[in-house]
CSV table of C-alpha atoms in Angstrom, one decimal:
chain,number,residue,atom,x,y,z
A,372,ILE,CA,-41.2,-28.3,-39.4
A,373,ILE,CA,-39.8,-28.4,-35.7
A,374,ASP,CA,-41.3,-28.2,-32.5
A,375,GLN,CA,-40.3,-29.2,-29.0
A,376,ASP,CA,-41.9,-31.9,-26.7
A,377,SER,CA,-42.0,-30.4,-23.1
A,378,GLU,CA,-43.0,-33.8,-21.7
A,379,GLU,CA,-39.9,-35.8,-22.5
A,380,ASP,CA,-37.4,-36.2,-19.9
A,381,THR,CA,-34.7,-34.9,-22.7
A,382,ASP,CA,-36.0,-32.3,-25.1
A,383,THR,CA,-37.2,-34.1,-28.3
A,384,TRP,CA,-37.5,-32.2,-31.4
A,385,MET,CA,-39.9,-33.3,-34.1
A,386,GLY,CA,-40.7,-32.5,-37.8
A,387,ASN,CA,-42.5,-34.1,-40.6
A,388,ARG,CA,-42.0,-34.7,-44.3
A,389,ASN,CA,-43.3,-36.6,-47.4
A,390,TYR,CA,-41.2,-39.2,-49.1
A,391,ASN,CA,-42.0,-40.2,-52.6
A,392,TYR,CA,-41.1,-44.1,-53.0
A,393,GLY,CA,-41.6,-43.7,-56.8
A,394,GLY,CA,-44.0,-46.1,-58.8
A,395,ASP,CA,-46.9,-44.4,-60.5
A,396,GLY,CA,-47.5,-41.9,-57.9
A,397,GLY,CA,-50.7,-43.7,-56.8
A,398,PRO,CA,-51.5,-45.0,-53.2
A,399,ASN,CA,-48.6,-46.1,-51.3
A,400,SER,CA,-46.0,-44.2,-53.6
A,401,MET,CA,-45.7,-41.5,-51.0
A,402,TYR,CA,-45.5,-41.7,-47.2
A,403,THR,CA,-45.3,-39.0,-44.3
A,404,PHE,CA,-42.7,-39.4,-41.7
A,405,ILE,CA,-41.9,-37.9,-38.4
A,406,SER,CA,-38.3,-37.1,-37.8
A,407,TYR,CA,-37.1,-36.7,-34.0
A,408,SER,CA,-34.1,-36.1,-32.1
A,409,LYS,CA,-32.7,-35.5,-28.6
A,410,SER,CA,-30.9,-32.8,-29.9
A,411,LEU,CA,-31.1,-30.1,-32.9
A,412,ASP,CA,-27.4,-31.5,-33.7
A,413,GLY,CA,-28.8,-35.1,-34.2
A,414,PRO,CA,-28.6,-37.9,-34.6
A,415,TRP,CA,-32.0,-37.8,-36.1
A,416,GLU,CA,-34.3,-40.8,-36.5
A,417,GLU,CA,-37.6,-41.2,-38.3
A,418,ILE,CA,-40.6,-43.3,-38.1
A,419,LYS,CA,-43.6,-43.6,-40.5
A,420,ILE,CA,-46.7,-41.5,-39.2
A,421,ASP,CA,-49.3,-43.9,-37.7
A,422,ALA,CA,-52.4,-42.6,-39.2
A,423,ASN,CA,-55.9,-43.2,-38.4
A,424,VAL,CA,-58.1,-41.4,-41.1
A,425,MET,CA,-61.6,-40.7,-39.7
A,426,GLY,CA,-64.0,-40.9,-42.8
A,427,ASP,CA,-63.7,-41.4,-46.3
A,428,ARG,CA,-60.5,-40.3,-47.7
A,429,LEU,CA,-60.0,-39.1,-51.4
A,430,MET,CA,-59.4,-41.7,-54.0
A,431,GLY,CA,-55.5,-41.5,-54.8
A,432,GLU,CA,-54.8,-39.3,-51.9
A,433,ASP,CA,-51.5,-40.9,-50.5
A,434,GLU,CA,-49.6,-38.1,-48.7
A,435,PHE,CA,-50.5,-35.8,-45.9
A,436,CYS,CA,-49.7,-32.0,-46.3
A,437,LEU,CA,-49.3,-31.3,-42.6
A,438,SER,CA,-49.1,-28.1,-40.7
A,439,SER,CA,-46.4,-27.4,-38.0
A,440,PRO,CA,-47.4,-29.2,-34.8
A,441,TYR,CA,-48.7,-27.4,-31.6
A,442,ILE,CA,-47.7,-29.6,-28.6
A,443,TYR,CA,-49.7,-29.1,-25.4
A,444,ASP,CA,-48.2,-29.2,-21.9
A,445,ASN,CA,-49.6,-32.7,-21.7
A,446,GLY,CA,-47.7,-33.9,-24.7
A,447,SER,CA,-50.8,-34.2,-27.0
A,448,ILE,CA,-50.5,-32.9,-30.5
A,449,LEU,CA,-52.7,-30.6,-32.7
A,450,MET,CA,-52.1,-30.1,-36.5
A,451,THR,CA,-53.8,-29.5,-39.6
A,452,TRP,CA,-53.8,-31.3,-43.2
A,453,THR,CA,-54.6,-30.5,-46.5
A,454,GLN,CA,-57.1,-32.9,-48.4
A,455,ARG,CA,-57.1,-32.2,-52.1
A,456,LEU,CA,-60.6,-32.5,-53.7
A,457,SER,CA,-59.6,-31.9,-57.3
A,458,TRP,CA,-57.8,-29.5,-59.6
A,459,GLN,CA,-61.1,-28.0,-60.3
A,460,LYS,CA,-62.5,-27.8,-56.7
A,461,GLY,CA,-59.4,-27.1,-54.8
A,462,SER,CA,-58.6,-28.4,-51.2
A,463,GLU,CA,-59.9,-28.7,-47.7
A,464,ILE,CA,-57.9,-28.0,-44.6
A,465,SER,CA,-59.0,-30.5,-41.5
A,466,LEU,CA,-57.8,-31.3,-38.0
A,467,VAL,CA,-55.2,-33.9,-36.9
A,468,VAL,CA,-54.9,-34.7,-33.2
A,469,ALA,CA,-52.8,-37.2,-31.3
A,470,ASP,CA,-52.2,-38.1,-27.8
A,471,SER,CA,-48.4,-38.1,-28.1
A,472,TRP,CA,-45.8,-37.3,-30.8
A,473,ASN,CA,-45.2,-40.9,-31.5
A,474,GLY,CA,-48.7,-42.2,-31.2
A,475,THR,CA,-51.5,-42.7,-33.5
A,476,TYR,CA,-52.6,-39.4,-35.5
A,477,ASN,CA,-56.4,-39.2,-35.9
A,478,PHE,CA,-57.1,-37.3,-39.3
A,479,SER,CA,-60.6,-35.6,-39.4
A,480,THR,CA,-61.9,-35.5,-43.2
A,481,THR,CA,-64.3,-32.5,-42.1
A,482,GLY,CA,-63.1,-29.0,-43.6
A,483,LEU,CA,-62.5,-26.5,-41.1
A,484,TRP,CA,-64.4,-23.7,-43.3
A,485,VAL,CA,-66.2,-23.1,-46.6
A,486,THR,CA,-63.7,-22.3,-49.4
A,487,GLU,CA,-66.1,-21.2,-52.1
A,488,LEU,CA,-65.0,-17.6,-51.8
A,489,ASP,CA,-65.3,-14.7,-54.8
A,490,ASP,CA,-61.8,-15.6,-55.7
A,491,LYS,CA,-62.3,-19.3,-55.8
A,492,SER,CA,-59.1,-20.0,-53.9
A,493,SER,CA,-58.1,-22.8,-51.8
A,494,MET,CA,-55.3,-23.3,-49.3
A,495,GLU,CA,-52.4,-25.6,-48.8
A,496,ASP,CA,-49.1,-25.4,-46.6
A,497,PRO,CA,-50.8,-24.5,-43.5
A,498,PHE,CA,-48.5,-23.0,-40.9
A,499,LEU,CA,-49.9,-23.3,-37.4
A,500,TRP,CA,-49.0,-21.4,-34.3
A,501,LYS,CA,-50.5,-20.0,-30.8
A,502,ASP,CA,-50.3,-16.4,-30.2
A,503,SER,CA,-48.0,-15.8,-26.8
A,504,SER,CA,-50.0,-12.8,-26.0
A,505,ASP,CA,-53.8,-13.9,-26.1
A,506,GLY,CA,-53.5,-17.6,-26.8
A,507,THR,CA,-55.5,-17.3,-30.1
A,508,PHE,CA,-54.4,-20.0,-32.6
A,509,HIS,CA,-53.7,-18.9,-36.0
A,510,LEU,CA,-53.1,-20.6,-39.5
A,511,LEU,CA,-51.0,-18.8,-42.3
A,512,MET,CA,-51.5,-20.7,-45.7
A,513,HIS,CA,-50.7,-20.5,-49.4
A,514,GLY,CA,-53.6,-19.5,-51.6
A,515,MET,CA,-53.7,-21.8,-54.5
A,516,ILE,CA,-55.7,-19.6,-57.1
A,517,GLU,CA,-53.7,-20.2,-60.3
A,518,VAL,CA,-53.0,-23.8,-59.4
A,519,ASP,CA,-56.2,-25.5,-58.2
A,520,ASN,CA,-58.8,-23.2,-59.8
A,521,PRO,CA,-58.6,-22.6,-63.7
A,522,ASN,CA,-61.7,-20.5,-63.3
A,523,GLY,CA,-60.4,-18.2,-60.7
A,524,ASN,CA,-58.5,-14.9,-61.3
A,525,PRO,CA,-55.0,-16.1,-61.9
A,526,TRP,CA,-53.8,-12.5,-61.6
A,527,LEU,CA,-55.3,-11.8,-58.2
A,528,ARG,CA,-51.9,-12.0,-56.5
A,529,ALA,CA,-53.2,-10.6,-53.0
A,530,ALA,CA,-54.7,-14.2,-52.7
A,531,GLN,CA,-51.5,-15.9,-52.2
A,532,GLY,CA,-51.3,-15.5,-48.5
A,533,ARG,CA,-54.5,-16.5,-46.3
A,534,HIS,CA,-55.1,-16.4,-42.6
A,535,ALA,CA,-57.5,-18.3,-40.4
A,536,TYR,CA,-57.8,-18.1,-36.6
A,537,SER,CA,-59.4,-19.9,-33.6
A,538,MET,CA,-59.8,-19.3,-29.9
A,539,ASP,CA,-59.6,-23.1,-28.9
A,540,GLY,CA,-57.9,-24.7,-31.9
A,541,TYR,CA,-60.9,-26.6,-33.0
A,542,ASN,CA,-63.4,-23.9,-34.1
A,543,TRP,CA,-61.9,-21.9,-36.9
A,544,ASN,CA,-62.8,-18.9,-38.9
A,545,LEU,CA,-61.3,-17.9,-42.3
A,546,SER,CA,-60.4,-14.3,-42.7
A,547,PRO,CA,-61.6,-12.5,-45.7
A,548,HIS,CA,-58.2,-10.4,-45.6
A,549,TYR,CA,-55.3,-11.6,-47.4
A,550,THR,CA,-52.1,-11.5,-45.4
A,551,TYR,CA,-49.5,-11.0,-48.4
A,552,ASN,CA,-49.2,-11.0,-52.1
A,553,THR,CA,-46.4,-12.2,-54.3
A,554,THR,CA,-44.5,-8.6,-54.6
A,555,ILE,CA,-41.4,-8.2,-52.5
A,556,CYS,CA,-39.7,-4.9,-52.5
A,557,TYR,CA,-35.9,-4.7,-51.6
A,558,ASP,CA,-33.8,-2.0,-49.9
A,559,ASP,CA,-32.4,-0.8,-53.0
A,560,GLY,CA,-35.8,-0.1,-54.2
A,561,ASP,CA,-36.3,-2.8,-56.6
A,562,CYS,CA,-39.7,-4.8,-56.5
A,563,ILE,CA,-40.3,-8.2,-58.2
A,564,ASP,CA,-43.6,-9.7,-58.7
A,565,TYR,CA,-43.0,-13.4,-58.2
A,566,ALA,CA,-45.3,-15.9,-59.6
A,567,ARG,CA,-45.5,-18.2,-56.7
A,568,ARG,CA,-44.9,-17.5,-53.0
A,569,GLU,CA,-45.8,-20.8,-51.1
A,570,ARG,CA,-45.0,-22.7,-47.8
A,571,PRO,CA,-45.3,-19.9,-45.4
A,572,HIS,CA,-43.4,-20.1,-42.2
A,573,LEU,CA,-42.8,-17.6,-39.3
A,574,ILE,CA,-39.6,-17.2,-37.2
A,575,PHE,CA,-40.5,-15.9,-33.7
A,576,ASP,CA,-38.5,-13.9,-31.1
A,577,PRO,CA,-37.5,-16.3,-28.5
A,578,ASP,CA,-38.2,-13.8,-25.6
A,579,SER,CA,-41.5,-12.1,-26.9
A,580,GLY,CA,-42.9,-14.8,-28.9
A,581,GLU,CA,-43.6,-12.2,-31.6
A,582,PRO,CA,-43.3,-13.0,-35.4
A,583,LEU,CA,-40.1,-11.4,-36.8
A,584,PHE,CA,-39.8,-12.9,-40.2
A,585,LEU,CA,-41.9,-14.5,-42.8
A,586,THR,CA,-40.3,-17.0,-45.0
A,587,ASN,CA,-41.7,-18.5,-48.4
A,588,GLY,CA,-40.9,-20.9,-51.1
A,589,MET,CA,-40.5,-18.7,-54.1
A,590,GLN,CA,-40.8,-19.1,-58.0
A,591,LEU,CA,-40.0,-16.7,-60.6
A,592,ASN,CA,-42.7,-17.6,-63.3
A,593,ASN,CA,-45.8,-19.8,-63.2
A,594,LYS,CA,-44.6,-22.8,-65.2
A,595,LEU,CA,-45.0,-25.9,-62.9
A,596,LYS,CA,-42.0,-27.7,-64.4
A,597,TYR,CA,-39.8,-24.5,-63.9
A,598,ASP,CA,-37.3,-26.1,-61.2
A,599,LYS,CA,-35.6,-22.9,-60.1
A,600,THR,CA,-37.0,-22.1,-56.6
A,601,PHE,CA,-35.7,-20.6,-53.5
A,602,ASN,CA,-36.5,-19.2,-50.0
A,603,GLY,CA,-37.5,-15.6,-49.5
A,604,ALA,CA,-37.5,-13.9,-46.2
A,605,VAL,CA,-39.1,-10.7,-45.4
A,606,GLN,CA,-38.9,-8.8,-41.9
A,607,LEU,CA,-42.1,-8.1,-40.0
A,608,TYR,CA,-43.1,-5.2,-38.1
A,609,THR,CA,-43.4,-5.9,-34.3
A,610,SER,CA,-45.2,-3.9,-31.7
A,611,LYS,CA,-42.2,-1.9,-30.8
A,612,ASP,CA,-42.3,-0.6,-34.4
A,613,TYR,CA,-45.9,0.2,-34.4
A,614,CYS,CA,-45.3,2.0,-31.2
A,615,LYS,CA,-42.6,4.1,-33.0
A,616,MET,CA,-45.0,4.9,-35.7
A,617,GLY,CA,-47.5,6.6,-33.3
A,618,LYS,CA,-49.9,3.6,-33.1
A,619,THR,CA,-50.2,3.8,-29.1
A,620,GLU,CA,-52.4,0.9,-28.6
A,621,TYR,CA,-49.2,-1.3,-29.4
A,622,CYS,CA,-47.2,0.6,-26.8
């Protein structure tokens, strides 16, 4: 996940990833790194994230499922992370803040909202961005109904995409409306109902800042050991498209 630090004398591009060192999968078997470079063409370097977890972290949790970073004008960082409660209870999303991209990251363990909804879904893979038109912060997430919650409705495909919003980045509201399901229809008329549609990311217009495409990690069936996954990209409607449809509030 890449963002740009405007405070550096030369542009610094950063991203984060988890790396599994092997072992029994317990603590210290997986670390989170920050990759950084003065250019998108590289060379890239990486450092292990300096994490300060504020509160009691869950036993056995040794990775940080981080969102994309939002970098303020002063160089400070806002992100979110996913803390897995259990396979039965799902997960919680909390805030991460840092004074700089290469500083100490302070991980809150307080959930941003209550996840006990009617569909018993929980969220992971948060994608964070700030609306270029009104300054609202948004999170787009994967709803893990059939993975984390056996008692949830495994066929409620609409719950795959979840959305939360905030005016300041710190106080959040979880939308009751689902953002997308697992069905994708193609230009030739075929529609496919995929089993999993995870890892949401948006591609933005470089001039207007509007989202142009939604990309996801896709899976054809719901067997966790099925290794054939791929990226799916769907074009989104823009304000110009809605205006052409006669929705004058977008013109």
